[in-house]
Amino acid sequence: MIQIEIDNDSGFCFGVTTAIKKAEEELAEGKTLYCLGDIVHNGMEVERLHAHGLVTINHEQLKELHDVKVLLRAHGEPPETYEIARRNNIEIIDATCPVVLQLQKRIKRQFDNNPQAQIVIFGKNGHAEVLGLVGQTHSKAIVVESLKDVKMLDFSRDIYLYSQTTKSLDEFHHIIAYIQEHISEKASFKSFDTICRQVANRMPNIAAFAAKHDVILFVSGRKSSNGKVLFNECRSVNPNSYQIERAEEIDMNWLKGVSTVGICGATSTPKWLMEKCRDYILQKDNLTE
């Protein structure tokens, strides 16, 4: 009999939990609720909420809506979104994560104080959170995804470095070190560690969890930025790690001859989905006995 453990530290972060709770409260009243973009980077959870009446829209569709309620997810939005809502008499249900909201304010304040400086954001181009951060600077902030991008900065000008909240702390420190080595003596450089500790602290926890088991099933939407970081951490510790989005993707051949299986996930992975993966394995295992 295979022993299966679900990681207690995996599952929704505070920001995602709040966004989903707000959506469920509105939907429970039987009202139409729109959400700007997927409420969470997890297809199964999005499907569950769609079944309860949540309607996902994009920014172009938002412009066509009037006199409705629209939920803004935890990732946050640029100022333009709020302006469209105001013009179209749209009631905003703002579920922006408090950590992200604070970061938006810091970047806006820095830009307003010194618009000539390079505001640099370590993050994924096009990611919803990053778009909201760049929007605080009238789209003048520079997004860097890796050291290769950092090399393109103008080191003769002031640099203020921030990070998307779900990025790797180690990568962020490498970028800081590179800029410190190359910045001109005539320019100033300041870095601000804006990585969410609820996410960053999961790295050592998930590494320890991955080391305990023969096989790791990492449950996460493939669009999840945080999921990519955490899955890579699992795989670096345990090569027998597999990323799946749903229970049906589990290949029972992965589990042949193993004693223990660990199931874990991203900050966008619901607990019920990890439990479903556990139940799928137990059912299949019983059928083969």
PDB file of C-alpha atoms in Angstrom:
ATOM      1  CA  MET A   1       0.000   0.000   0.000  1.00  0.00           C
ATOM      2  CA  ILE A   2       1.419   3.363  -1.006  1.00  0.00           C
ATOM      3  CA  GLN A   3       1.783   5.918   1.791  1.00  0.00           C
ATOM      4  CA  ILE A   4       0.618   9.386   0.667  1.00  0.00           C
ATOM      5  CA  GLU A   5       1.251  12.670   2.465  1.00  0.00           C
ATOM      6  CA  ILE A   6      -0.215  16.045   1.503  1.00  0.00           C
ATOM      7  CA  ASP A   7       2.041  18.960   2.396  1.00  0.00           C
ATOM      8  CA  ASN A   8       0.379  21.046   5.098  1.00  0.00           C
ATOM      9  CA  ASP A   9       2.292  24.163   4.030  1.00  0.00           C
ATOM     10  CA  SER A  10       1.044  23.997   0.416  1.00  0.00           C
ATOM     11  CA  GLY A  11      -2.145  25.614  -0.823  1.00  0.00           C
ATOM     12  CA  PHE A  12      -3.606  29.061  -1.212  1.00  0.00           C
ATOM     13  CA  CYS A  13      -1.724  32.044   0.139  1.00  0.00           C
ATOM     14  CA  PHE A  14      -3.581  34.738   2.085  1.00  0.00           C
ATOM     15  CA  GLY A  15      -4.178  36.929  -0.993  1.00  0.00           C
ATOM     16  CA  VAL A  16      -5.717  34.148  -3.081  1.00  0.00           C
ATOM     17  CA  THR A  17      -7.855  32.916  -0.167  1.00  0.00           C
ATOM     18  CA  THR A  18      -9.282  36.418   0.267  1.00  0.00           C
ATOM     19  CA  ALA A  19     -10.044  36.834  -3.460  1.00  0.00           C
ATOM     20  CA  ILE A  20     -11.881  33.508  -3.663  1.00  0.00           C
ATOM     21  CA  LYS A  21     -13.814  34.204  -0.470  1.00  0.00           C
ATOM     22  CA  LYS A  22     -14.981  37.553  -1.866  1.00  0.00           C
ATOM     23  CA  ALA A  23     -16.054  35.869  -5.108  1.00  0.00           C
ATOM     24  CA  GLU A  24     -17.960  33.137  -3.260  1.00  0.00           C
ATOM     25  CA  GLU A  25     -19.765  35.686  -1.074  1.00  0.00           C
ATOM     26  CA  GLU A  26     -21.005  37.595  -4.131  1.00  0.00           C
ATOM     27  CA  LEU A  27     -21.959  34.458  -6.036  1.00  0.00           C
ATOM     28  CA  ALA A  28     -23.880  33.115  -3.013  1.00  0.00           C
ATOM     29  CA  GLU A  29     -26.267  36.064  -3.422  1.00  0.00           C
ATOM     30  CA  GLY A  30     -27.113  34.872  -6.919  1.00  0.00           C
ATOM     31  CA  LYS A  31     -25.739  37.984  -8.616  1.00  0.00           C
ATOM     32  CA  THR A  32     -23.708  38.109 -11.810  1.00  0.00           C
ATOM     33  CA  LEU A  33     -20.053  38.647 -11.005  1.00  0.00           C
ATOM     34  CA  TYR A  34     -17.303  39.265 -13.527  1.00  0.00           C
ATOM     35  CA  CYS A  35     -13.617  38.661 -12.802  1.00  0.00           C
ATOM     36  CA  LEU A  36     -10.889  40.458 -14.720  1.00  0.00           C
ATOM     37  CA  GLY A  37      -8.602  37.614 -15.745  1.00  0.00           C
ATOM     38  CA  ASP A  38      -8.473  34.149 -14.154  1.00  0.00           C
ATOM     39  CA  ILE A  39      -9.106  34.611 -10.433  1.00  0.00           C
ATOM     40  CA  VAL A  40      -6.183  32.268  -9.758  1.00  0.00           C
ATOM     41  CA  HIS A  41      -3.637  30.521 -11.978  1.00  0.00           C
ATOM     42  CA  ASN A  42      -5.294  27.162 -11.512  1.00  0.00           C
ATOM     43  CA  GLY A  43      -7.628  25.832 -14.183  1.00  0.00           C
ATOM     44  CA  MET A  44      -9.509  23.459 -11.894  1.00  0.00           C
ATOM     45  CA  GLU A  45     -10.365  26.170  -9.354  1.00  0.00           C
ATOM     46  CA  VAL A  46     -11.403  28.526 -12.164  1.00  0.00           C
ATOM     47  CA  GLU A  47     -13.717  25.804 -13.538  1.00  0.00           C
ATOM     48  CA  ARG A  48     -15.242  25.303 -10.062  1.00  0.00           C
ATOM     49  CA  LEU A  49     -16.068  29.002  -9.715  1.00  0.00           C
ATOM     50  CA  HIS A  50     -17.354  29.227 -13.281  1.00  0.00           C
ATOM     51  CA  ALA A  51     -19.829  26.473 -12.366  1.00  0.00           C
ATOM     52  CA  HIS A  52     -21.062  28.751  -9.568  1.00  0.00           C
ATOM     53  CA  GLY A  53     -21.608  31.627 -12.005  1.00  0.00           C
ATOM     54  CA  LEU A  54     -18.315  33.553 -12.101  1.00  0.00           C
ATOM     55  CA  VAL A  55     -17.637  35.058 -15.547  1.00  0.00           C
ATOM     56  CA  THR A  56     -14.013  35.641 -16.519  1.00  0.00           C
ATOM     57  CA  ILE A  57     -13.354  38.595 -18.832  1.00  0.00           C
ATOM     58  CA  ASN A  58     -10.335  40.305 -20.366  1.00  0.00           C
ATOM     59  CA  HIS A  59      -9.446  43.998 -20.488  1.00  0.00           C
ATOM     60  CA  GLU A  60     -11.080  44.535 -23.891  1.00  0.00           C
ATOM     61  CA  GLN A  61     -14.356  43.089 -22.619  1.00  0.00           C
ATOM     62  CA  LEU A  62     -14.135  45.272 -19.522  1.00  0.00           C
ATOM     63  CA  LYS A  63     -14.305  48.382 -21.711  1.00  0.00           C
ATOM     64  CA  GLU A  64     -17.673  47.221 -23.090  1.00  0.00           C
ATOM     65  CA  LEU A  65     -19.309  46.568 -19.716  1.00  0.00           C
ATOM     66  CA  HIS A  66     -21.488  49.072 -17.843  1.00  0.00           C
ATOM     67  CA  ASP A  67     -23.329  49.056 -14.506  1.00  0.00           C
ATOM     68  CA  VAL A  68     -21.983  45.659 -13.338  1.00  0.00           C
ATOM     69  CA  LYS A  69     -19.756  44.251 -10.588  1.00  0.00           C
ATOM     70  CA  VAL A  70     -16.191  43.281 -11.445  1.00  0.00           C
ATOM     71  CA  LEU A  71     -13.773  41.546  -9.098  1.00  0.00           C
ATOM     72  CA  LEU A  72     -10.087  42.441  -9.302  1.00  0.00           C
ATOM     73  CA  ARG A  73      -7.998  39.427  -8.338  1.00  0.00           C
ATOM     74  CA  ALA A  74      -5.057  39.305  -5.923  1.00  0.00           C
ATOM     75  CA  HIS A  75      -2.489  40.239  -8.611  1.00  0.00           C
ATOM     76  CA  GLY A  76      -3.655  43.867  -8.728  1.00  0.00           C
ATOM     77  CA  GLU A  77      -4.346  46.214 -11.640  1.00  0.00           C
ATOM     78  CA  PRO A  78      -2.849  49.399 -13.143  1.00  0.00           C
ATOM     79  CA  PRO A  79      -4.579  52.787 -12.620  1.00  0.00           C
ATOM     80  CA  GLU A  80      -6.170  52.619 -16.096  1.00  0.00           C
ATOM     81  CA  THR A  81      -8.433  49.766 -14.983  1.00  0.00           C
ATOM     82  CA  TYR A  82      -9.906  51.848 -12.168  1.00  0.00           C
ATOM     83  CA  GLU A  83     -10.429  54.743 -14.580  1.00  0.00           C
ATOM     84  CA  ILE A  84     -12.383  52.514 -17.010  1.00  0.00           C
ATOM     85  CA  ALA A  85     -14.519  51.275 -14.110  1.00  0.00           C
ATOM     86  CA  ARG A  86     -15.261  54.835 -13.024  1.00  0.00           C
ATOM     87  CA  ARG A  87     -16.291  55.885 -16.546  1.00  0.00           C
ATOM     88  CA  ASN A  88     -18.505  52.824 -17.082  1.00  0.00           C
ATOM     89  CA  ASN A  89     -20.140  52.904 -13.644  1.00  0.00           C
ATOM     90  CA  ILE A  90     -18.643  49.523 -12.772  1.00  0.00           C
ATOM     91  CA  GLU A  91     -18.592  48.552  -9.110  1.00  0.00           C
ATOM     92  CA  ILE A  92     -15.124  47.243  -8.271  1.00  0.00           C
ATOM     93  CA  ILE A  93     -14.699  44.471  -5.740  1.00  0.00           C
ATOM     94  CA  ASP A  94     -11.026  44.909  -5.040  1.00  0.00           C
ATOM     95  CA  ALA A  95      -9.285  41.720  -3.946  1.00  0.00           C
ATOM     96  CA  THR A  96      -5.765  43.004  -4.613  1.00  0.00           C
ATOM     97  CA  CYS A  97      -3.391  41.305  -2.171  1.00  0.00           C
ATOM     98  CA  PRO A  98      -2.309  43.779   0.562  1.00  0.00           C
ATOM     99  CA  VAL A  99       1.354  42.935  -0.130  1.00  0.00           C
ATOM    100  CA  VAL A 100       0.920  43.773  -3.828  1.00  0.00           C
ATOM    101  CA  LEU A 101      -1.062  46.915  -3.038  1.00  0.00           C
ATOM    102  CA  GLN A 102       1.704  48.171  -0.758  1.00  0.00           C
ATOM    103  CA  LEU A 103       4.282  47.492  -3.475  1.00  0.00           C
ATOM    104  CA  GLN A 104       2.218  49.425  -6.040  1.00  0.00           C
ATOM    105  CA  LYS A 105       2.133  52.434  -3.705  1.00  0.00           C
ATOM    106  CA  ARG A 106       5.888  52.286  -3.097  1.00  0.00           C
ATOM    107  CA  ILE A 107       6.661  52.203  -6.819  1.00  0.00           C
ATOM    108  CA  LYS A 108       4.242  55.033  -7.574  1.00  0.00           C
ATOM    109  CA  ARG A 109       5.752  57.156  -4.802  1.00  0.00           C
ATOM    110  CA  GLN A 110       9.288  56.502  -6.072  1.00  0.00           C
ATOM    111  CA  PHE A 111       8.319  57.336  -9.645  1.00  0.00           C
ATOM    112  CA  ASP A 112       6.567  60.558  -8.640  1.00  0.00           C
ATOM    113  CA  ASN A 113       9.601  61.635  -6.586  1.00  0.00           C
ATOM    114  CA  ASN A 114      12.190  60.876  -9.274  1.00  0.00           C
ATOM    115  CA  PRO A 115      10.696  60.166 -12.717  1.00  0.00           C
ATOM    116  CA  GLN A 116      14.131  60.359 -14.359  1.00  0.00           C
ATOM    117  CA  ALA A 117      15.514  57.346 -12.486  1.00  0.00           C
ATOM    118  CA  GLN A 118      15.296  53.803 -13.836  1.00  0.00           C
ATOM    119  CA  ILE A 119      12.661  51.906 -11.924  1.00  0.00           C
ATOM    120  CA  VAL A 120      13.465  48.252 -12.496  1.00  0.00           C
ATOM    121  CA  ILE A 121      11.132  45.371 -11.654  1.00  0.00           C
ATOM    122  CA  PHE A 122      12.463  41.824 -11.424  1.00  0.00           C
ATOM    123  CA  GLY A 123       9.504  39.834 -12.709  1.00  0.00           C
ATOM    124  CA  LYS A 124       7.840  38.090 -15.613  1.00  0.00           C
ATOM    125  CA  ASN A 125       6.943  40.276 -18.589  1.00  0.00           C
ATOM    126  CA  GLY A 126       3.199  40.279 -19.134  1.00  0.00           C
ATOM    127  CA  HIS A 127       2.386  38.777 -15.737  1.00  0.00           C
ATOM    128  CA  ALA A 128      -0.755  40.319 -14.246  1.00  0.00           C
ATOM    129  CA  GLU A 129       1.012  41.573 -11.114  1.00  0.00           C
ATOM    130  CA  VAL A 130       3.871  43.048 -13.135  1.00  0.00           C
ATOM    131  CA  LEU A 131       1.466  44.883 -15.460  1.00  0.00           C
ATOM    132  CA  GLY A 132      -0.112  46.475 -12.392  1.00  0.00           C
ATOM    133  CA  LEU A 133       3.299  47.525 -11.070  1.00  0.00           C
ATOM    134  CA  VAL A 134       4.496  48.942 -14.391  1.00  0.00           C
ATOM    135  CA  GLY A 135       1.219  50.855 -14.651  1.00  0.00           C
ATOM    136  CA  GLN A 136       2.196  52.897 -11.574  1.00  0.00           C
ATOM    137  CA  THR A 137       4.986  54.485 -13.665  1.00  0.00           C
ATOM    138  CA  HIS A 138       3.018  55.333 -16.833  1.00  0.00           C
ATOM    139  CA  SER A 139       4.624  52.196 -18.332  1.00  0.00           C
ATOM    140  CA  LYS A 140       8.164  53.583 -17.938  1.00  0.00           C
ATOM    141  CA  ALA A 141       9.424  50.920 -15.505  1.00  0.00           C
ATOM    142  CA  ILE A 142      11.862  48.375 -16.940  1.00  0.00           C
ATOM    143  CA  VAL A 143      11.062  44.679 -16.415  1.00  0.00           C
ATOM    144  CA  VAL A 144      13.996  42.264 -16.120  1.00  0.00           C
ATOM    145  CA  GLU A 145      13.467  38.517 -16.150  1.00  0.00           C
ATOM    146  CA  SER A 146      17.101  37.412 -15.815  1.00  0.00           C
ATOM    147  CA  LEU A 147      20.704  38.598 -15.595  1.00  0.00           C
ATOM    148  CA  LYS A 148      20.734  38.809 -19.398  1.00  0.00           C
ATOM    149  CA  ASP A 149      18.103  41.582 -19.206  1.00  0.00           C
ATOM    150  CA  VAL A 150      19.933  43.328 -16.354  1.00  0.00           C
ATOM    151  CA  LYS A 151      22.999  43.774 -18.572  1.00  0.00           C
ATOM    152  CA  MET A 152      20.941  46.080 -20.822  1.00  0.00           C
ATOM    153  CA  LEU A 153      20.376  48.671 -18.064  1.00  0.00           C
ATOM    154  CA  ASP A 154      22.059  52.080 -18.167  1.00  0.00           C
ATOM    155  CA  PHE A 155      24.503  51.869 -15.270  1.00  0.00           C
ATOM    156  CA  SER A 156      25.334  55.555 -15.546  1.00  0.00           C
ATOM    157  CA  ARG A 157      21.838  56.440 -14.263  1.00  0.00           C
ATOM    158  CA  ASP A 158      20.139  55.910 -10.910  1.00  0.00           C
ATOM    159  CA  ILE A 159      18.487  52.503 -10.476  1.00  0.00           C
ATOM    160  CA  TYR A 160      15.721  51.567  -8.050  1.00  0.00           C
ATOM    161  CA  LEU A 161      15.142  47.819  -8.035  1.00  0.00           C
ATOM    162  CA  TYR A 162      11.944  46.079  -6.912  1.00  0.00           C
ATOM    163  CA  SER A 163      10.679  42.531  -7.316  1.00  0.00           C
ATOM    164  CA  GLN A 164       7.446  40.822  -8.247  1.00  0.00           C
ATOM    165  CA  THR A 165       6.216  39.388  -4.945  1.00  0.00           C
ATOM    166  CA  THR A 166       6.464  35.723  -5.985  1.00  0.00           C
ATOM    167  CA  LYS A 167       9.982  35.650  -7.445  1.00  0.00           C
ATOM    168  CA  SER A 168      12.976  33.691  -6.179  1.00  0.00           C
ATOM    169  CA  LEU A 169      14.911  35.389  -3.371  1.00  0.00           C
ATOM    170  CA  ASP A 170      18.204  33.855  -4.557  1.00  0.00           C
ATOM    171  CA  GLU A 171      17.781  35.175  -8.117  1.00  0.00           C
ATOM    172  CA  PHE A 172      16.901  38.605  -6.739  1.00  0.00           C
ATOM    173  CA  HIS A 173      20.134  38.673  -4.712  1.00  0.00           C
ATOM    174  CA  HIS A 174      22.176  37.694  -7.808  1.00  0.00           C
ATOM    175  CA  ILE A 175      20.665  40.632  -9.684  1.00  0.00           C
ATOM    176  CA  ILE A 176      21.449  42.999  -6.792  1.00  0.00           C
ATOM    177  CA  ALA A 177      25.074  41.811  -6.745  1.00  0.00           C
ATOM    178  CA  TYR A 178      25.460  42.314 -10.505  1.00  0.00           C
ATOM    179  CA  ILE A 179      24.087  45.870 -10.394  1.00  0.00           C
ATOM    180  CA  GLN A 180      26.282  46.738  -7.414  1.00  0.00           C
ATOM    181  CA  GLU A 181      29.338  45.585  -9.373  1.00  0.00           C
ATOM    182  CA  HIS A 182      28.477  47.607 -12.483  1.00  0.00           C
ATOM    183  CA  ILE A 183      26.746  50.774 -11.276  1.00  0.00           C
ATOM    184  CA  SER A 184      28.661  54.013 -11.943  1.00  0.00           C
ATOM    185  CA  GLU A 185      30.143  55.849  -8.958  1.00  0.00           C
ATOM    186  CA  LYS A 186      28.130  58.882 -10.086  1.00  0.00           C
ATOM    187  CA  ALA A 187      24.822  57.008  -9.982  1.00  0.00           C
ATOM    188  CA  SER A 188      22.911  55.688  -6.996  1.00  0.00           C
ATOM    189  CA  PHE A 189      21.433  52.223  -6.617  1.00  0.00           C
ATOM    190  CA  LYS A 190      18.798  51.119  -4.145  1.00  0.00           C
ATOM    191  CA  SER A 191      17.121  47.720  -3.957  1.00  0.00           C
ATOM    192  CA  PHE A 192      13.912  46.919  -2.132  1.00  0.00           C
ATOM    193  CA  ASP A 193      13.194  43.349  -1.109  1.00  0.00           C
ATOM    194  CA  THR A 194       9.502  43.157  -1.992  1.00  0.00           C
ATOM    195  CA  ILE A 195       9.231  39.371  -2.211  1.00  0.00           C
ATOM    196  CA  CYS A 196       6.315  37.997  -0.187  1.00  0.00           C
ATOM    197  CA  ARG A 197       7.659  36.050   2.774  1.00  0.00           C
ATOM    198  CA  GLN A 198       4.626  33.774   2.786  1.00  0.00           C
ATOM    199  CA  VAL A 199       5.873  32.625  -0.628  1.00  0.00           C
ATOM    200  CA  ALA A 200       9.631  32.828   0.020  1.00  0.00           C
ATOM    201  CA  ASN A 201       9.349  30.785   3.221  1.00  0.00           C
ATOM    202  CA  ARG A 202       7.773  27.949   1.278  1.00  0.00           C
ATOM    203  CA  MET A 203      11.048  27.267  -0.536  1.00  0.00           C
ATOM    204  CA  PRO A 204      12.926  25.633   2.377  1.00  0.00           C
ATOM    205  CA  ASN A 205       9.724  23.946   3.574  1.00  0.00           C
ATOM    206  CA  ILE A 206       8.928  22.386   0.214  1.00  0.00           C
ATOM    207  CA  ALA A 207      12.549  21.282  -0.251  1.00  0.00           C
ATOM    208  CA  ALA A 208      12.431  19.425   3.069  1.00  0.00           C
ATOM    209  CA  PHE A 209       9.086  17.889   2.096  1.00  0.00           C
ATOM    210  CA  ALA A 210      10.392  16.740  -1.307  1.00  0.00           C
ATOM    211  CA  ALA A 211      13.410  15.071   0.307  1.00  0.00           C
ATOM    212  CA  LYS A 212      11.150  12.914   2.516  1.00  0.00           C
ATOM    213  CA  HIS A 213       9.388  11.017  -0.269  1.00  0.00           C
ATOM    214  CA  ASP A 214      10.199   8.612  -3.099  1.00  0.00           C
ATOM    215  CA  VAL A 215       8.012  10.505  -5.578  1.00  0.00           C
ATOM    216  CA  ILE A 216       6.646  14.060  -5.525  1.00  0.00           C
ATOM    217  CA  LEU A 217       3.473  15.120  -7.313  1.00  0.00           C
ATOM    218  CA  PHE A 218       3.464  18.891  -7.601  1.00  0.00           C
ATOM    219  CA  VAL A 219      -0.063  20.112  -8.324  1.00  0.00           C
ATOM    220  CA  SER A 220      -0.163  23.501 -10.017  1.00  0.00           C
ATOM    221  CA  GLY A 221      -1.500  25.408 -12.986  1.00  0.00           C
ATOM    222  CA  ARG A 222       1.228  25.687 -15.613  1.00  0.00           C
ATOM    223  CA  LYS A 223       0.593  29.447 -15.854  1.00  0.00           C
ATOM    224  CA  SER A 224       1.529  29.914 -12.203  1.00  0.00           C
ATOM    225  CA  SER A 225       4.774  31.852 -11.807  1.00  0.00           C
ATOM    226  CA  ASN A 226       5.047  30.798  -8.178  1.00  0.00           C
ATOM    227  CA  GLY A 227       4.331  27.215  -9.212  1.00  0.00           C
ATOM    228  CA  LYS A 228       7.314  27.152 -11.575  1.00  0.00           C
ATOM    229  CA  VAL A 229       9.659  28.351  -8.822  1.00  0.00           C
ATOM    230  CA  LEU A 230       8.409  25.847  -6.243  1.00  0.00           C
ATOM    231  CA  PHE A 231       8.320  22.921  -8.678  1.00  0.00           C
ATOM    232  CA  ASN A 232      11.918  23.580  -9.726  1.00  0.00           C
ATOM    233  CA  GLU A 233      12.881  23.558  -6.058  1.00  0.00           C
ATOM    234  CA  CYS A 234      11.179  20.165  -5.616  1.00  0.00           C
ATOM    235  CA  ARG A 235      12.894  18.738  -8.680  1.00  0.00           C
ATOM    236  CA  SER A 236      16.325  19.990  -7.592  1.00  0.00           C
ATOM    237  CA  VAL A 237      15.929  18.034  -4.338  1.00  0.00           C
ATOM    238  CA  ASN A 238      14.030  15.043  -5.717  1.00  0.00           C
ATOM    239  CA  PRO A 239      14.445  14.153  -9.433  1.00  0.00           C
ATOM    240  CA  ASN A 240      11.313  11.979  -9.193  1.00  0.00           C
ATOM    241  CA  SER A 241       9.093  15.076  -9.120  1.00  0.00           C
ATOM    242  CA  TYR A 242       6.235  15.534 -11.581  1.00  0.00           C
ATOM    243  CA  GLN A 243       4.097  18.605 -12.211  1.00  0.00           C
ATOM    244  CA  ILE A 244       0.416  17.953 -12.844  1.00  0.00           C
ATOM    245  CA  GLU A 245      -2.659  20.164 -13.162  1.00  0.00           C
ATOM    246  CA  ARG A 246      -5.272  17.537 -12.345  1.00  0.00           C
ATOM    247  CA  ALA A 247      -5.575  14.001 -10.985  1.00  0.00           C
ATOM    248  CA  GLU A 248      -6.162  12.460 -14.418  1.00  0.00           C
ATOM    249  CA  GLU A 249      -2.618  13.426 -15.458  1.00  0.00           C
ATOM    250  CA  ILE A 250      -1.095  11.071 -12.882  1.00  0.00           C
ATOM    251  CA  ASP A 251       0.732   8.182 -14.575  1.00  0.00           C
ATOM    252  CA  MET A 252       0.615   5.218 -12.194  1.00  0.00           C
ATOM    253  CA  ASN A 253       3.869   3.973 -13.768  1.00  0.00           C
ATOM    254  CA  TRP A 254       5.591   6.806 -11.880  1.00  0.00           C
ATOM    255  CA  LEU A 255       4.552   5.113  -8.641  1.00  0.00           C
ATOM    256  CA  LYS A 256       5.600   1.529  -9.392  1.00  0.00           C
ATOM    257  CA  GLY A 257       7.654   0.074  -6.574  1.00  0.00           C
ATOM    258  CA  VAL A 258       7.601   3.254  -4.445  1.00  0.00           C
ATOM    259  CA  SER A 259       6.681   3.369  -0.766  1.00  0.00           C
ATOM    260  CA  THR A 260       5.890   7.041  -0.208  1.00  0.00           C
ATOM    261  CA  VAL A 261       4.355   9.772  -2.359  1.00  0.00           C
ATOM    262  CA  GLY A 262       4.311  13.445  -1.391  1.00  0.00           C
ATOM    263  CA  ILE A 263       1.658  15.751  -2.831  1.00  0.00           C
ATOM    264  CA  CYS A 264       2.309  19.493  -2.697  1.00  0.00           C
ATOM    265  CA  GLY A 265       1.500  22.609  -4.694  1.00  0.00           C
ATOM    266  CA  ALA A 266       1.730  26.329  -5.332  1.00  0.00           C
ATOM    267  CA  THR A 267       0.143  29.289  -3.566  1.00  0.00           C
ATOM    268  CA  SER A 268      -2.552  29.056  -6.253  1.00  0.00           C
ATOM    269  CA  THR A 269      -3.316  25.361  -5.661  1.00  0.00           C
ATOM    270  CA  PRO A 270      -6.509  24.542  -3.713  1.00  0.00           C
ATOM    271  CA  LYS A 271      -6.308  21.935  -0.949  1.00  0.00           C
ATOM    272  CA  TRP A 272      -9.324  20.092  -2.394  1.00  0.00           C
ATOM    273  CA  LEU A 273      -7.396  19.464  -5.626  1.00  0.00           C
ATOM    274  CA  MET A 274      -4.430  17.920  -3.802  1.00  0.00           C
ATOM    275  CA  GLU A 275      -6.899  15.721  -1.887  1.00  0.00           C
ATOM    276  CA  LYS A 276      -8.490  14.675  -5.182  1.00  0.00           C
ATOM    277  CA  CYS A 277      -5.071  13.604  -6.466  1.00  0.00           C
ATOM    278  CA  ARG A 278      -4.536  11.534  -3.304  1.00  0.00           C
ATOM    279  CA  ASP A 279      -7.929   9.853  -3.697  1.00  0.00           C
ATOM    280  CA  TYR A 280      -7.228   9.118  -7.378  1.00  0.00           C
ATOM    281  CA  ILE A 281      -4.014   7.275  -6.470  1.00  0.00           C
ATOM    282  CA  LEU A 282      -5.659   5.294  -3.660  1.00  0.00           C
ATOM    283  CA  GLN A 283      -8.499   4.230  -5.975  1.00  0.00           C
ATOM    284  CA  LYS A 284      -6.121   3.137  -8.750  1.00  0.00           C
ATOM    285  CA  ASP A 285      -3.851   1.396  -6.253  1.00  0.00           C
ATOM    286  CA  ASN A 286      -6.757  -0.595  -4.838  1.00  0.00           C
ATOM    287  CA  LEU A 287      -7.817  -1.681  -8.318  1.00  0.00           C
ATOM    288  CA  THR A 288      -4.382  -3.160  -9.053  1.00  0.00           C
ATOM    289  CA  GLU A 289      -4.114  -5.105  -5.771  1.00  0.00           C
TER     290      GLU A 289
END
